[in-house]
Coordinates of N, CA and C in Angstrom, one line a residue:
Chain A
X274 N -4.8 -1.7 -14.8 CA -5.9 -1.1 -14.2 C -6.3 -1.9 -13.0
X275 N -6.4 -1.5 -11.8 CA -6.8 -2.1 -10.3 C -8.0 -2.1 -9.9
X276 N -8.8 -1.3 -11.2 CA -10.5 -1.6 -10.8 C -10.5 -0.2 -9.6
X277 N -9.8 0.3 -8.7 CA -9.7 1.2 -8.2 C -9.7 2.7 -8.6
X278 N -10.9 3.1 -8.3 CA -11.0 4.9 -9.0 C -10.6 5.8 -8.0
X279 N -9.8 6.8 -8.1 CA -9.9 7.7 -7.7 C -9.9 9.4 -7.7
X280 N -10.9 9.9 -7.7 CA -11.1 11.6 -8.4 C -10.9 12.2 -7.2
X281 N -10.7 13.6 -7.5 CA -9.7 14.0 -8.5 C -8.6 13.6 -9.0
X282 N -8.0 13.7 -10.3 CA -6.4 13.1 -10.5 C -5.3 14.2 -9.8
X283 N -5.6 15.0 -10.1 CA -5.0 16.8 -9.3 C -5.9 17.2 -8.8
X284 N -5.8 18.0 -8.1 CA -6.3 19.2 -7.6 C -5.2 20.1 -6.4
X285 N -5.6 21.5 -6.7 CA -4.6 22.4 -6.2 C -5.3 23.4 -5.6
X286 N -5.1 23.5 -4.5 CA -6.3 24.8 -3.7 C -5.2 25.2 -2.8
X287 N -5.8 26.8 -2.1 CA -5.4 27.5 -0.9 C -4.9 26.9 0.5
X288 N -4.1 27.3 0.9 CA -4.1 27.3 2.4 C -6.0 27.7 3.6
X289 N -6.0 27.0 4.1 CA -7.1 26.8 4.9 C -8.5 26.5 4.3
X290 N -8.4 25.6 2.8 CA -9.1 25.3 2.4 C -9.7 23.9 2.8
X291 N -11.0 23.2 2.0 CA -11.5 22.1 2.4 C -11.7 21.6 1.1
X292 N -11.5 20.1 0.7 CA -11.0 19.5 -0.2 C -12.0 18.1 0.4
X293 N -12.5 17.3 -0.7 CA -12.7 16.2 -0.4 C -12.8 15.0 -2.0
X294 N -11.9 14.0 -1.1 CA -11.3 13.0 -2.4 C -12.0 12.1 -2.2
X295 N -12.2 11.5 -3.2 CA -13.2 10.5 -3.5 C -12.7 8.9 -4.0
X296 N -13.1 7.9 -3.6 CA -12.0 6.5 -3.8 C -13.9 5.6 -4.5
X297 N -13.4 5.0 -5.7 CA -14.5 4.1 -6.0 C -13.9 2.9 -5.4
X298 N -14.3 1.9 -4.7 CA -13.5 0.5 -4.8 C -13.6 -0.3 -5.9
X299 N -12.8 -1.5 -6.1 CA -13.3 -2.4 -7.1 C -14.2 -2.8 -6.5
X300 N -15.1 -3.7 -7.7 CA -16.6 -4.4 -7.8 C -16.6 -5.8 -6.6
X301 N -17.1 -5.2 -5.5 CA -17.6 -6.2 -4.7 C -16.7 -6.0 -3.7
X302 N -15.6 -5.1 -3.6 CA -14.7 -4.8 -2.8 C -15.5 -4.3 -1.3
X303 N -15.7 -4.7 -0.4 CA -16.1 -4.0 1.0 C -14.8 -3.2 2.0
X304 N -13.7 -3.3 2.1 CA -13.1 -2.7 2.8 C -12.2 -1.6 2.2
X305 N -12.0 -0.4 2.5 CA -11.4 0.6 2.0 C -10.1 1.2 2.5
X306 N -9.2 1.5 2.1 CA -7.9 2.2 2.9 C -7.4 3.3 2.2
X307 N -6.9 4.7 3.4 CA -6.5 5.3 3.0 C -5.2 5.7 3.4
X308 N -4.6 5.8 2.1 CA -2.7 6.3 2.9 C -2.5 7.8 1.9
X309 N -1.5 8.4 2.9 CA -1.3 9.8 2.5 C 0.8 9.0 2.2
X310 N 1.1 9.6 1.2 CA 2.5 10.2 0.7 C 3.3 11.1 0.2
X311 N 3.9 11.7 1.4 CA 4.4 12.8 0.9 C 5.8 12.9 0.2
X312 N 6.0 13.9 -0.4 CA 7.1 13.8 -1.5 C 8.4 13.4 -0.5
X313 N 8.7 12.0 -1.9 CA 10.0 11.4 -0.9 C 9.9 10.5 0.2
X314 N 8.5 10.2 0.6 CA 8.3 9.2 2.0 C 7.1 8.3 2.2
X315 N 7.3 7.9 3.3 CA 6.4 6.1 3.0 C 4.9 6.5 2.6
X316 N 4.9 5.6 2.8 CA 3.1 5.3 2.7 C 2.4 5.6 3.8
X317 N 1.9 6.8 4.7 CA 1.3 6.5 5.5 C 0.0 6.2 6.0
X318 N -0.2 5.2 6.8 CA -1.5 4.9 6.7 C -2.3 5.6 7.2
X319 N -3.8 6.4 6.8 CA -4.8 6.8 7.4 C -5.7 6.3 8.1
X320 N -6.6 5.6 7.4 CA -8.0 5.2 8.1 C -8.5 3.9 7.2
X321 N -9.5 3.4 7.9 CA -9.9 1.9 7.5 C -11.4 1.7 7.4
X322 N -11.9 1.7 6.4 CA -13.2 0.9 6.6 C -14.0 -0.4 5.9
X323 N -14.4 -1.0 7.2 CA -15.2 -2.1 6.4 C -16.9 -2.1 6.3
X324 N -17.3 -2.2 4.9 CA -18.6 -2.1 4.9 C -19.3 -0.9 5.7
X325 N -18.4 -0.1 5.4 CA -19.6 1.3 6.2 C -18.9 1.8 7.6
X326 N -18.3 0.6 8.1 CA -17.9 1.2 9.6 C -16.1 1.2 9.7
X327 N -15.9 2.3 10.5 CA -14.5 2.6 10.6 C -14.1 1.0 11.4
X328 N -12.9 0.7 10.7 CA -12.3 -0.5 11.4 C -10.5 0.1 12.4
X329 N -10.0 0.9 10.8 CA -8.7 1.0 12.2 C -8.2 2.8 11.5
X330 N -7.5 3.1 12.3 CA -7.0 4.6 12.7 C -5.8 4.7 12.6
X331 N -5.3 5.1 11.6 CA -3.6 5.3 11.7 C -3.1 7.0 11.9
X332 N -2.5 7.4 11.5 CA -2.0 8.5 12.0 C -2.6 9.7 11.1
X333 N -4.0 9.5 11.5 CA -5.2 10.7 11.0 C -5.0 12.3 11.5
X334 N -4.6 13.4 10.9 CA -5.0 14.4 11.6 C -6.5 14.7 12.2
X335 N -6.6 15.6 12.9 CA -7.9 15.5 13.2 C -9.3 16.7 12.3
X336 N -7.9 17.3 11.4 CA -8.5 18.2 10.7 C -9.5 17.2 9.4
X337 N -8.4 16.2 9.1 CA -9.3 15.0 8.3 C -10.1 14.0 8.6
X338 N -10.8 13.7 8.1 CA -12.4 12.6 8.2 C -12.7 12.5 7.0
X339 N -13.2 10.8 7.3 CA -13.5 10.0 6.3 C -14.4 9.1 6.3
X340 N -15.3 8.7 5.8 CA -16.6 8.2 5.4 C -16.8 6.9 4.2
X341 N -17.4 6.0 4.3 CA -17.3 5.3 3.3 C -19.4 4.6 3.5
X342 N -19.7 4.9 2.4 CA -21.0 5.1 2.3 C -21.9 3.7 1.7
X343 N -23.1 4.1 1.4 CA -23.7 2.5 1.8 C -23.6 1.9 0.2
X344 N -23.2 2.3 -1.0 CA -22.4 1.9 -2.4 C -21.2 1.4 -2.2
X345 N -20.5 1.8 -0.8 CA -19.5 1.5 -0.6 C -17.8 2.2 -1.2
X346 N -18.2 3.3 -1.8 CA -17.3 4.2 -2.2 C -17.0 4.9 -0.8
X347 N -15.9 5.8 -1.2 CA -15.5 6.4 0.1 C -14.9 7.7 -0.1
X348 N -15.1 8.5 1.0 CA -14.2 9.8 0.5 C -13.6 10.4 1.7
X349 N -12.6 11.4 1.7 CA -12.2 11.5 2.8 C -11.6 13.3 2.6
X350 N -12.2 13.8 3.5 CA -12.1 15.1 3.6 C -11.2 15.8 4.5
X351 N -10.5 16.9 3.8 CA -8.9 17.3 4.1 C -9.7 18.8 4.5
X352 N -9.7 19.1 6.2 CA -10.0 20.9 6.0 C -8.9 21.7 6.7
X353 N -9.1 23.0 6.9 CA -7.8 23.8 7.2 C -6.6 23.4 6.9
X354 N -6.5 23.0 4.9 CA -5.6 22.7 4.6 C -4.3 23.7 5.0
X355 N -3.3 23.0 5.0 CA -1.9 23.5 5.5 C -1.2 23.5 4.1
X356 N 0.3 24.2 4.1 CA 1.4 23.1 2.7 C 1.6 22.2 2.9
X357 N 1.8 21.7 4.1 CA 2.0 20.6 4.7 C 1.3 19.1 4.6
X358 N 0.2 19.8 3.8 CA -1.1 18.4 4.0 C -0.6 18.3 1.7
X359 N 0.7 18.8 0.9 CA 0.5 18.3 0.0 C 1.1 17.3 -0.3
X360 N 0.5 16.0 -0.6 CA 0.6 14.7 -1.2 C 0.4 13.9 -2.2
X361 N 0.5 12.7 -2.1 CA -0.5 12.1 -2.6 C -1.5 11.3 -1.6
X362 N -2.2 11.1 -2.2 CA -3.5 10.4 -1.1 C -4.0 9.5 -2.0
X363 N -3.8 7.8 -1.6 CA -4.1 6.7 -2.3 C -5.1 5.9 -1.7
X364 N -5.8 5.5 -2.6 CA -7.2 4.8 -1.8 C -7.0 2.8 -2.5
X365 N -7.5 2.5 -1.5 CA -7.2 0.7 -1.7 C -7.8 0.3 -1.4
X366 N -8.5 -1.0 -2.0 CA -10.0 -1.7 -1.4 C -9.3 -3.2 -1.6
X367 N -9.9 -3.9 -0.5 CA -9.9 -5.4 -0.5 C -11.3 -6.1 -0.8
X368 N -12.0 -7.2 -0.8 CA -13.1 -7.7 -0.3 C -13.1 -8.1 0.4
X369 N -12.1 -7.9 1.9 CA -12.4 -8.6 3.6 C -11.1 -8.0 4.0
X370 N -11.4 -7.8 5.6 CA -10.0 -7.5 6.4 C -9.2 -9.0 6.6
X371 N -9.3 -10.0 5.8 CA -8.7 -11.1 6.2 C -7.5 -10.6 6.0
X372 N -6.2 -11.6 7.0 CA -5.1 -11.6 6.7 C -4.4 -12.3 5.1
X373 N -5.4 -13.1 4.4 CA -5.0 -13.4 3.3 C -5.2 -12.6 2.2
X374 N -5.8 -11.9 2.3 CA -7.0 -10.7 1.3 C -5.7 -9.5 1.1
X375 N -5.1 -10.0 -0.7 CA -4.8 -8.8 -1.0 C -5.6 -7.2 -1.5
X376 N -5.2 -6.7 -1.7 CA -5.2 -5.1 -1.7 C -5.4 -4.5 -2.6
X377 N -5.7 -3.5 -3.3 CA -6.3 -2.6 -4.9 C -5.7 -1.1 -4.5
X378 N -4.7 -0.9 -5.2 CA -4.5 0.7 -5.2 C -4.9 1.4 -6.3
X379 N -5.5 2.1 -6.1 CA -5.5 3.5 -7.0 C -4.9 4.4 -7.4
X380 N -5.0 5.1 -8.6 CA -3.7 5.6 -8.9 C -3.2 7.2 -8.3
X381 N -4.4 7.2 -7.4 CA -3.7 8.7 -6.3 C -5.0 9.4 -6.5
X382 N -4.5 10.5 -5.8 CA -5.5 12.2 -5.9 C -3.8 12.8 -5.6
X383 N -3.7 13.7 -6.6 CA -2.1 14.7 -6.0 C -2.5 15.9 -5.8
X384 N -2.9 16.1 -4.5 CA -3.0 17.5 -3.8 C -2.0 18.0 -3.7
X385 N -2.4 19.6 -4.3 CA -1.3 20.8 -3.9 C -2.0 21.8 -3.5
X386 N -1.0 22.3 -2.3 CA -2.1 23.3 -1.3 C -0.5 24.8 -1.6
X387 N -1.5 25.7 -2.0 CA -0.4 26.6 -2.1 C -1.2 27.7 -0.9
Chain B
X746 N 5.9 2.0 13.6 CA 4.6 1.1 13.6 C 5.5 -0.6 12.7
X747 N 5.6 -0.1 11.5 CA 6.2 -1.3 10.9 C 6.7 -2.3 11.7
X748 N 6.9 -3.6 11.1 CA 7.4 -5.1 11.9 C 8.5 -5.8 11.2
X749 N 8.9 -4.9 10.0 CA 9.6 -5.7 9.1 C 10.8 -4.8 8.5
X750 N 11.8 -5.5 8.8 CA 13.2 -4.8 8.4 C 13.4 -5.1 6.7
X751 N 13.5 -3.6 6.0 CA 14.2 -4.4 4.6 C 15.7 -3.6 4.8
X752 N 16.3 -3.8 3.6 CA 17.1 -3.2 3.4 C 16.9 -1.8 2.4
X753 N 17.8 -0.5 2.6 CA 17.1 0.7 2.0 C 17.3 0.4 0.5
X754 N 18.2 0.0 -0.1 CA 18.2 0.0 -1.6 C 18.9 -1.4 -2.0
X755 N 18.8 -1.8 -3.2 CA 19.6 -2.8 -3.9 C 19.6 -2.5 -5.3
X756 N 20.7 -3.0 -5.6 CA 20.9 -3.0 -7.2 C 20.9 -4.6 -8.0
X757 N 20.8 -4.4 -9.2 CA 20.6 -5.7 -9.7 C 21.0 -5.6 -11.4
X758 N 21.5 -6.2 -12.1 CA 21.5 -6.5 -13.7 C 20.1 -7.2 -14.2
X759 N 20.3 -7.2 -15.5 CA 18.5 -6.7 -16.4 C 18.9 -8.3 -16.8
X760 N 17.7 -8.8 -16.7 CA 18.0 -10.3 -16.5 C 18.0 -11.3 -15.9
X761 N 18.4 -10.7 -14.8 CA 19.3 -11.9 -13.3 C 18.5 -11.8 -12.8
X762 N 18.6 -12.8 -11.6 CA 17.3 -13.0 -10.4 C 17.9 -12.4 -9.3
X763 N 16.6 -11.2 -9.1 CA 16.8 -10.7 -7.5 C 16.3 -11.6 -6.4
X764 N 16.9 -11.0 -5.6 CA 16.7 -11.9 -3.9 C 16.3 -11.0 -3.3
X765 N 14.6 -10.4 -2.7 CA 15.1 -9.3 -1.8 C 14.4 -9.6 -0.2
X766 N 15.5 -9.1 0.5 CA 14.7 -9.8 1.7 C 14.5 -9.3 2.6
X767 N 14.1 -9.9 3.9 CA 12.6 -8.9 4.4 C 13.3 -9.9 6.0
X768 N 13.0 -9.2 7.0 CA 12.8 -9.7 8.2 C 11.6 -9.0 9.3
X769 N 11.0 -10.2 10.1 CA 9.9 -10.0 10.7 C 10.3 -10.6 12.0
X770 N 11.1 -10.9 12.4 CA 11.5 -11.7 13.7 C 10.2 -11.4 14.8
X771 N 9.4 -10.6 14.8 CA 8.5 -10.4 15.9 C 6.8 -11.1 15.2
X772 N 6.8 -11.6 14.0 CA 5.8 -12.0 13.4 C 4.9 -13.0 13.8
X773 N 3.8 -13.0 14.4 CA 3.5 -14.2 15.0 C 2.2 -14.9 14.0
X774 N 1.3 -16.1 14.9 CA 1.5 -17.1 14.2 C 0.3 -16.8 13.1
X775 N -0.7 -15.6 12.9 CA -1.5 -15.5 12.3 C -0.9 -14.2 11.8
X776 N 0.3 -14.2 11.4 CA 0.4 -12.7 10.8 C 0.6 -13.4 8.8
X777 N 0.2 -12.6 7.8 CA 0.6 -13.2 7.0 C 1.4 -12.2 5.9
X778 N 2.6 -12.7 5.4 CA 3.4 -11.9 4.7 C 3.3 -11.4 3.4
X779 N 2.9 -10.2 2.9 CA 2.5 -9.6 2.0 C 3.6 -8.6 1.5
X780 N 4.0 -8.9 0.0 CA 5.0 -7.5 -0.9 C 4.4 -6.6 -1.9
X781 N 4.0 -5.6 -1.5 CA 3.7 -5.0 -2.8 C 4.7 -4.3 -3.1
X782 N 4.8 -3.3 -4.7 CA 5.8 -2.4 -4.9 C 4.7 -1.4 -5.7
X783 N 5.8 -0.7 -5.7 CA 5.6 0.8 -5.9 C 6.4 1.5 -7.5
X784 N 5.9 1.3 -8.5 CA 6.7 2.3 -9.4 C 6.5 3.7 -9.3
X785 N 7.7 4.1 -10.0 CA 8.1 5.7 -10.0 C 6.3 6.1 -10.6
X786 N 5.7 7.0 -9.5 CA 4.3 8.0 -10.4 C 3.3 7.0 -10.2
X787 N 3.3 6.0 -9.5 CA 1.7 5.3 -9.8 C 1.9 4.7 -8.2
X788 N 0.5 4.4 -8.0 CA 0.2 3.3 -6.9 C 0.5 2.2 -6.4
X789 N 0.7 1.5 -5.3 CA 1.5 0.5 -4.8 C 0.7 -0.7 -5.6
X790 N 1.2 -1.6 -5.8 CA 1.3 -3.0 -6.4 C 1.4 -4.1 -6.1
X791 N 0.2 -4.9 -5.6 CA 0.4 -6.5 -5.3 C 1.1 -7.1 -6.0
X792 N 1.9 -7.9 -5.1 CA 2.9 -8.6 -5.6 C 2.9 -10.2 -5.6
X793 N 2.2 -10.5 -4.2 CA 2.2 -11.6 -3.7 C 2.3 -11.7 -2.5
X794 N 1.7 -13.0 -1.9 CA 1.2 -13.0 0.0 C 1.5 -14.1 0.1
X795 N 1.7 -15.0 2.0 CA 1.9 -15.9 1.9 C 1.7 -16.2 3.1
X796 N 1.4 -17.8 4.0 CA 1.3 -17.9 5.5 C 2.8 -18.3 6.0
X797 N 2.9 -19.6 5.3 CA 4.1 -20.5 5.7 C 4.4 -21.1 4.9
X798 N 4.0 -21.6 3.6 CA 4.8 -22.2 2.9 C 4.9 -21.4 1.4
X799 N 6.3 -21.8 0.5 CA 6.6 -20.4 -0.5 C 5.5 -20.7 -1.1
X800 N 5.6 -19.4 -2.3 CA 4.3 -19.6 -2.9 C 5.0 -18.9 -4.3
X801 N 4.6 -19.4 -5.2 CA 4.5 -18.2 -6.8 C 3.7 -18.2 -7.5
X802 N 3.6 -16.8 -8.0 CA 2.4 -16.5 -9.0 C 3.1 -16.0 -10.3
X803 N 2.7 -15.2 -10.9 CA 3.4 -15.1 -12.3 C 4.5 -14.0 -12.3
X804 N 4.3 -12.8 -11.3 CA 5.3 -11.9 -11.1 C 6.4 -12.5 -10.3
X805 N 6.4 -13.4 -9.2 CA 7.7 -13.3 -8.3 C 7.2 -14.7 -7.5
X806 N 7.9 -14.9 -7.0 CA 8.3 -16.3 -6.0 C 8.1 -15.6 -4.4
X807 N 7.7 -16.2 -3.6 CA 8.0 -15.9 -2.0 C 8.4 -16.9 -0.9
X808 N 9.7 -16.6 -0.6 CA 10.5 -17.9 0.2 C 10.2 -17.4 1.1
X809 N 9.6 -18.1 2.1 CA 9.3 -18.2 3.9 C 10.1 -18.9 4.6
X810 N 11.1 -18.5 5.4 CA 12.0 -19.6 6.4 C 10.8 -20.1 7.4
X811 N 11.5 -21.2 7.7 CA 10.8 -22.6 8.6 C 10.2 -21.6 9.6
X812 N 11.2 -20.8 10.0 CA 10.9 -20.0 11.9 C 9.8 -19.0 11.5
X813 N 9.7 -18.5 10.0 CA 9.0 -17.2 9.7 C 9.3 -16.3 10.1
X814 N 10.4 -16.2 10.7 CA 11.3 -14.9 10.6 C 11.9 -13.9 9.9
X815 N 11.7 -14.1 8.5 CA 12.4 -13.9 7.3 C 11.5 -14.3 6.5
X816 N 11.8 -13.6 5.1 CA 10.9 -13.9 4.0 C 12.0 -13.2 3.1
X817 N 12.0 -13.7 1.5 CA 12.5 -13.1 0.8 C 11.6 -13.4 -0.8
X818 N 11.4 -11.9 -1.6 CA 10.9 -12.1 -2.5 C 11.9 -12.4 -3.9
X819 N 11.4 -13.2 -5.0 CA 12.2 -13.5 -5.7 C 11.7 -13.4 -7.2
X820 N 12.4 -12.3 -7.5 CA 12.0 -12.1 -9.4 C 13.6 -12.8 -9.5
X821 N 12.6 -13.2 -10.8 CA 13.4 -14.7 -11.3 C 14.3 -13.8 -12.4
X822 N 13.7 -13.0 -13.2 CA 14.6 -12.5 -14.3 C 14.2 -10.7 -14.7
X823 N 14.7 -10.2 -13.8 CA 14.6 -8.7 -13.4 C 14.6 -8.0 -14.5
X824 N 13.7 -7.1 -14.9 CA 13.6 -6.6 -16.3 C 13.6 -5.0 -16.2
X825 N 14.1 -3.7 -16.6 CA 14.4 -2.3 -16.1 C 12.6 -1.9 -15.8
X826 N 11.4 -2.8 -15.8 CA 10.2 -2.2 -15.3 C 9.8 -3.0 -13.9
X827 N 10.8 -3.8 -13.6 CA 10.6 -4.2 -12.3 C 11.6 -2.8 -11.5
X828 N 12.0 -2.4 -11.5 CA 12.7 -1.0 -10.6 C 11.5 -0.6 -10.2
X829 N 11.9 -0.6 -8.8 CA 10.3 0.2 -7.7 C 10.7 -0.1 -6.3
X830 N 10.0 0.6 -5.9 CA 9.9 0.5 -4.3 C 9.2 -0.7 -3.5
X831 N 10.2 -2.0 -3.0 CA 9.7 -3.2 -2.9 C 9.1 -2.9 -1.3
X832 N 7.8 -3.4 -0.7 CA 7.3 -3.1 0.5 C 7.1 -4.6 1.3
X833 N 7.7 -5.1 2.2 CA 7.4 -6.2 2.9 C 6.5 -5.4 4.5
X834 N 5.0 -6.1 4.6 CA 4.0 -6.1 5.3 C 3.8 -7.2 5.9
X835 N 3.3 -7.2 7.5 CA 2.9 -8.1 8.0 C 1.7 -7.9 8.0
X836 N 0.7 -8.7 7.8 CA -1.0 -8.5 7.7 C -1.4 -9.8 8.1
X837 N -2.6 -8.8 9.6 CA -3.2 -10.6 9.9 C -4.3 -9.8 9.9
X838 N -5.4 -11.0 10.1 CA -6.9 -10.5 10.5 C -7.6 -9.6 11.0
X839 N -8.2 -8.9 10.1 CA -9.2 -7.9 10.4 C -8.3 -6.2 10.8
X840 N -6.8 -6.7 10.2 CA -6.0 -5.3 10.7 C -5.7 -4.9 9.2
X841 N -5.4 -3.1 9.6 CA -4.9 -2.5 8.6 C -3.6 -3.1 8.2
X842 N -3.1 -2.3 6.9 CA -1.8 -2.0 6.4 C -0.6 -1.6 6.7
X843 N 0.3 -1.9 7.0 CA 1.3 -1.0 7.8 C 1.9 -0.6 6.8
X844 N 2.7 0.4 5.6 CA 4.0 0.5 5.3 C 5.1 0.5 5.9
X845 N 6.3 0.1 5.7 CA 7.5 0.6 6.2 C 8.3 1.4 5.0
X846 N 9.4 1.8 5.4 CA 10.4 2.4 4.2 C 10.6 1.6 2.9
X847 N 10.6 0.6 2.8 CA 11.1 -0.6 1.7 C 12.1 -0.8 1.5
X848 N 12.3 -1.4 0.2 CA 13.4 -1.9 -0.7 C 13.4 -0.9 -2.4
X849 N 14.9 0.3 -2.2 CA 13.9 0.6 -3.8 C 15.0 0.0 -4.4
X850 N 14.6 -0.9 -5.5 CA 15.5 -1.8 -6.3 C 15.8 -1.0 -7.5
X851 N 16.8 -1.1 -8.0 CA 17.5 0.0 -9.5 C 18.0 -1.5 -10.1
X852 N 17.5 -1.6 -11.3 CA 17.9 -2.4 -12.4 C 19.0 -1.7 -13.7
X853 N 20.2 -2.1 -13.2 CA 21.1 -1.8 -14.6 C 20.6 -2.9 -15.7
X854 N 20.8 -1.9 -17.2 CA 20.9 -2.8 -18.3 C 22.0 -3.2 -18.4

C-alpha cells in the first residue's frame, strides 16, 4: 500500500460525459501527479501540482482540468468524454518537487467511456 | 519528451541477477536518476534514485557510470514477481515526471 488513494476504482460512463477522479496523497505529501495510460502504452504525463498551485503541464487535453485543493487532495476532471479518453488515470504524490524526492502511485481510476 | 534510452524487453532465469540498463547521454549535472516499475494491473513502483554515486536499498542496486551517461539497475536474484515494466527517469528540480517506453522484463522459472 503507497498511502496513495484513488476513487473511483472503475467507473464507466457515456460518450460526451463528465467524470471527475479524485487522488488522496500520502500524509504530508504536497506535490501531486497526474498520468493517463492507455491500453498497451506509456505513462503519460498530465499535470503537476505543488501545494495548491499548478507546477508543470504535460500533454493535457483541454477538455481536462485539474485542481488540487487546500487538504491537498486533488482531482481532475475529464468532460466531453470521447472512447478515446478510456484508461487508466494514476495519481502520485511526493513531499517536494525536489530532484531527490521519490514518488507514490496509486492504484489507478479505470475509465471506460462507451 | 523522454531522455533515456532502455531497451524494449529482456528476459532473465528465476534466481540470477538482472542487469538492466538505461542510457541518458544528454543528462546534466542536476538531473537525478530514478527507476520505477510497473507490474501487470497495478501502479508504477519506486524502485530506487540516485545522483552520482551507486546506491542500494533492499529491492535493487543502481550503478551510475563516472560520465553519468548510463545507469544500470541491478536485481541481484530475480524472482517470477519481479516481471514488470522497468522505467528509467531523469528528474531534477522542481520538474515533473517524464515516462518513456521502458524495459518489460519476463522471468523464466
Amino acid at each position: 500500500d503507497s498511502g496513495v488513494t484513488q476513487t473511483p476504482k472503475h467507473l464507466i460512463t457515456a460518450t460526451g460525459q463528465r467524470v471527475t477522479l479524485r487522488c488522496s496523497p500520502r500524509s504530508g505529501d504536497l506535490s501531486v501527479y497526474w498520468y493517463q495510460q492507455s491500453l498497451d502504452q506509456g505513462l503519460q504525463f498530465l499535470i503537476q501540482y505543488y501545494n495548491g498551485e499548478e507546477r508543470a503541464k504535460g500533454n493535457i487535453l483541454e477538455r481536462f482540468s485539474a485542481q488540487q485543493f487546500p487538504d491537498l487532495h486533488s482531482e481532475l476532471n475529464l468532460s466531453s468524454l470521447e472512447l478515446g479518453d478510456s484508461a487508466l488515470y494514476f495519481c502520485a504524490s511526493s513531499v517536494e518537487t525536489g530532484g531527490g524526492t521519490e514518488a507514490f502511485f496509486g492504484q489507478g481510476t479505470r475509465l471506460t467511456v462507451v | 519528451d523522454a531522455k533515456t534510452t532502455q531497451p524494449n524487453s529482456m528476459e532473465s532465469n528465476e534466481e540470477e541477477p538482472v542487469h538492466l540498463p538505461c542510457n541518458h547521454s544528454t543528462i546534466s549535472g542536476t538531473d537525478y536518476i530514478h527507476w520505477y516499475r510497473q507490474l501487470p494491473s497495478q501502479g508504477p513502483e519506486y524502485v530506487i534514485h540516485g545522483l552520482t554515486s551507486n546506491v542500494n536499498n533492499r529491492m535493487a542496486s543502481l550503478a551510475i557510470a563516472e560520465d553519468r551517461k548510463s545507469s544500470t539497475l541491478i536485481l541481484h536474484r530475480a524472482t517470477l514477481r519481479d516481471a514488470a515494466v522497468y522505467y528509467c527517469i531523469l528528474k531534477y528540480n522542481n520538474n515533473d515526471m517524464r515516462f518513456g517506453a521502458g524495459t518489460r522484463l519476463t522471468v523464466k522459472p
